[in-house]
């Protein structure tokens, strides 16, 4: 393992694990008062609430993906996952050992993301092509991501058949009933088919058969699907 120390000599050593909203903001805010090291598996910060828009308009991502080094000019970026911590050090998957006086853990949710900004831009382009080449699209999950993606596709590609399947009794279960009903009614006006209280067996469609079976006995024809379900917290490695 390789032990490293900050070069700026600002005094307090602050290591931030996670380059999402919280981790990036903490790093940016502290960089001129401390020796800041940001540890993140990817080299960029993403404005995540714009990600679904980027799936139907890939050029939009040019403004929402920002390399960490662009805003962290007085700090250090380590592009590798953290795998272990002690009372004074952080160990990364690449074998770096970084000492700290203060540690910020802002790992958010567990998600597999491309390492480079260019790879992420290419991913959005691929998802866009997946949407444009399909006549019918299945969205699994009626939370914020599923509802927004269905809306983005319905607005930009009104000719496509969009079906949203959710295993709960209503959409957006974390908000009030009135807001959930409004989202449901709006999707219906855009001809999005919403199936509630049902699950989808994604393995039920063979290579030549694009019909997916639901737990309610219905069959949904779709040229492609997007899985929009919750992701676990990215803190299991701390156990």
Coordinates of N, CA and C in Angstrom, one line a residue, residues 25-26 32 38 51 61 83 86-87 110 114 138 145 157 165 171-172 176 187 199 205 226 228 235 239:
X25 N -19.9 19.5 -2.4 CA -20.1 20.8 -1.8 C -19.2 21.0 -0.6
X26 N -19.0 20.0 0.2 CA -18.1 20.0 1.3 C -16.7 20.3 0.9
X32 N -10.0 26.0 0.6 CA -9.1 27.1 0.9 C -8.7 27.2 2.4
X38 N -10.7 14.6 -2.0 CA -12.0 14.0 -2.3 C -11.7 12.7 -3.0
X51 N -30.5 14.2 -14.7 CA -30.1 13.0 -15.4 C -31.2 12.4 -16.4
X61 N -26.6 16.9 -21.0 CA -25.6 16.4 -20.0 C -24.3 17.2 -20.1
X83 N -12.4 1.6 0.6 CA -12.8 0.3 0.9 C -12.6 0.0 2.4
X86 N -9.9 3.6 9.2 CA -9.5 3.5 10.6 C -9.7 4.8 11.3
X87 N -9.3 5.0 12.5 CA -9.5 6.2 13.2 C -8.7 7.4 12.7
X110 N -25.8 3.4 -3.6 CA -24.9 2.5 -4.4 C -25.4 2.5 -5.8
X114 N -20.2 5.1 -14.9 CA -19.0 5.2 -15.6 C -17.9 6.0 -14.9
X138 N -41.2 0.1 -21.6 CA -41.7 -0.3 -20.3 C -40.8 0.4 -19.2
X145 N -38.1 8.8 -10.1 CA -37.4 8.5 -11.3 C -38.3 7.9 -12.4
X157 N -41.5 12.3 -27.1 CA -41.8 11.3 -28.1 C -43.2 10.9 -27.9
X165 N -45.2 0.4 -14.7 CA -45.7 -0.6 -13.8 C -45.1 -0.3 -12.4
X171 N -48.7 6.1 -7.2 CA -47.4 6.7 -7.6 C -46.9 7.5 -6.5
X172 N -45.6 7.8 -6.5 CA -44.9 8.7 -5.6 C -45.4 8.6 -4.2
X176 N -47.8 13.4 -0.7 CA -49.2 13.3 -0.4 C -50.1 12.8 -1.5
X187 N -50.0 11.9 -16.4 CA -49.5 10.8 -17.2 C -50.6 10.2 -18.1
X199 N -46.2 -6.3 -10.2 CA -44.7 -6.4 -10.4 C -44.5 -7.0 -11.8
X205 N -39.8 -12.5 -20.9 CA -39.7 -12.2 -22.3 C -38.5 -12.9 -22.9
X226 N -36.8 0.2 -18.8 CA -35.9 0.9 -17.9 C -36.3 0.6 -16.5
X228 N -36.4 1.6 -12.8 CA -36.4 2.8 -12.0 C -36.8 2.5 -10.6
X235 N -22.9 2.2 1.8 CA -22.1 2.3 3.1 C -21.9 0.9 3.6
X239 N -19.1 -1.7 7.4 CA -19.4 -2.7 8.4 C -18.1 -3.4 8.8

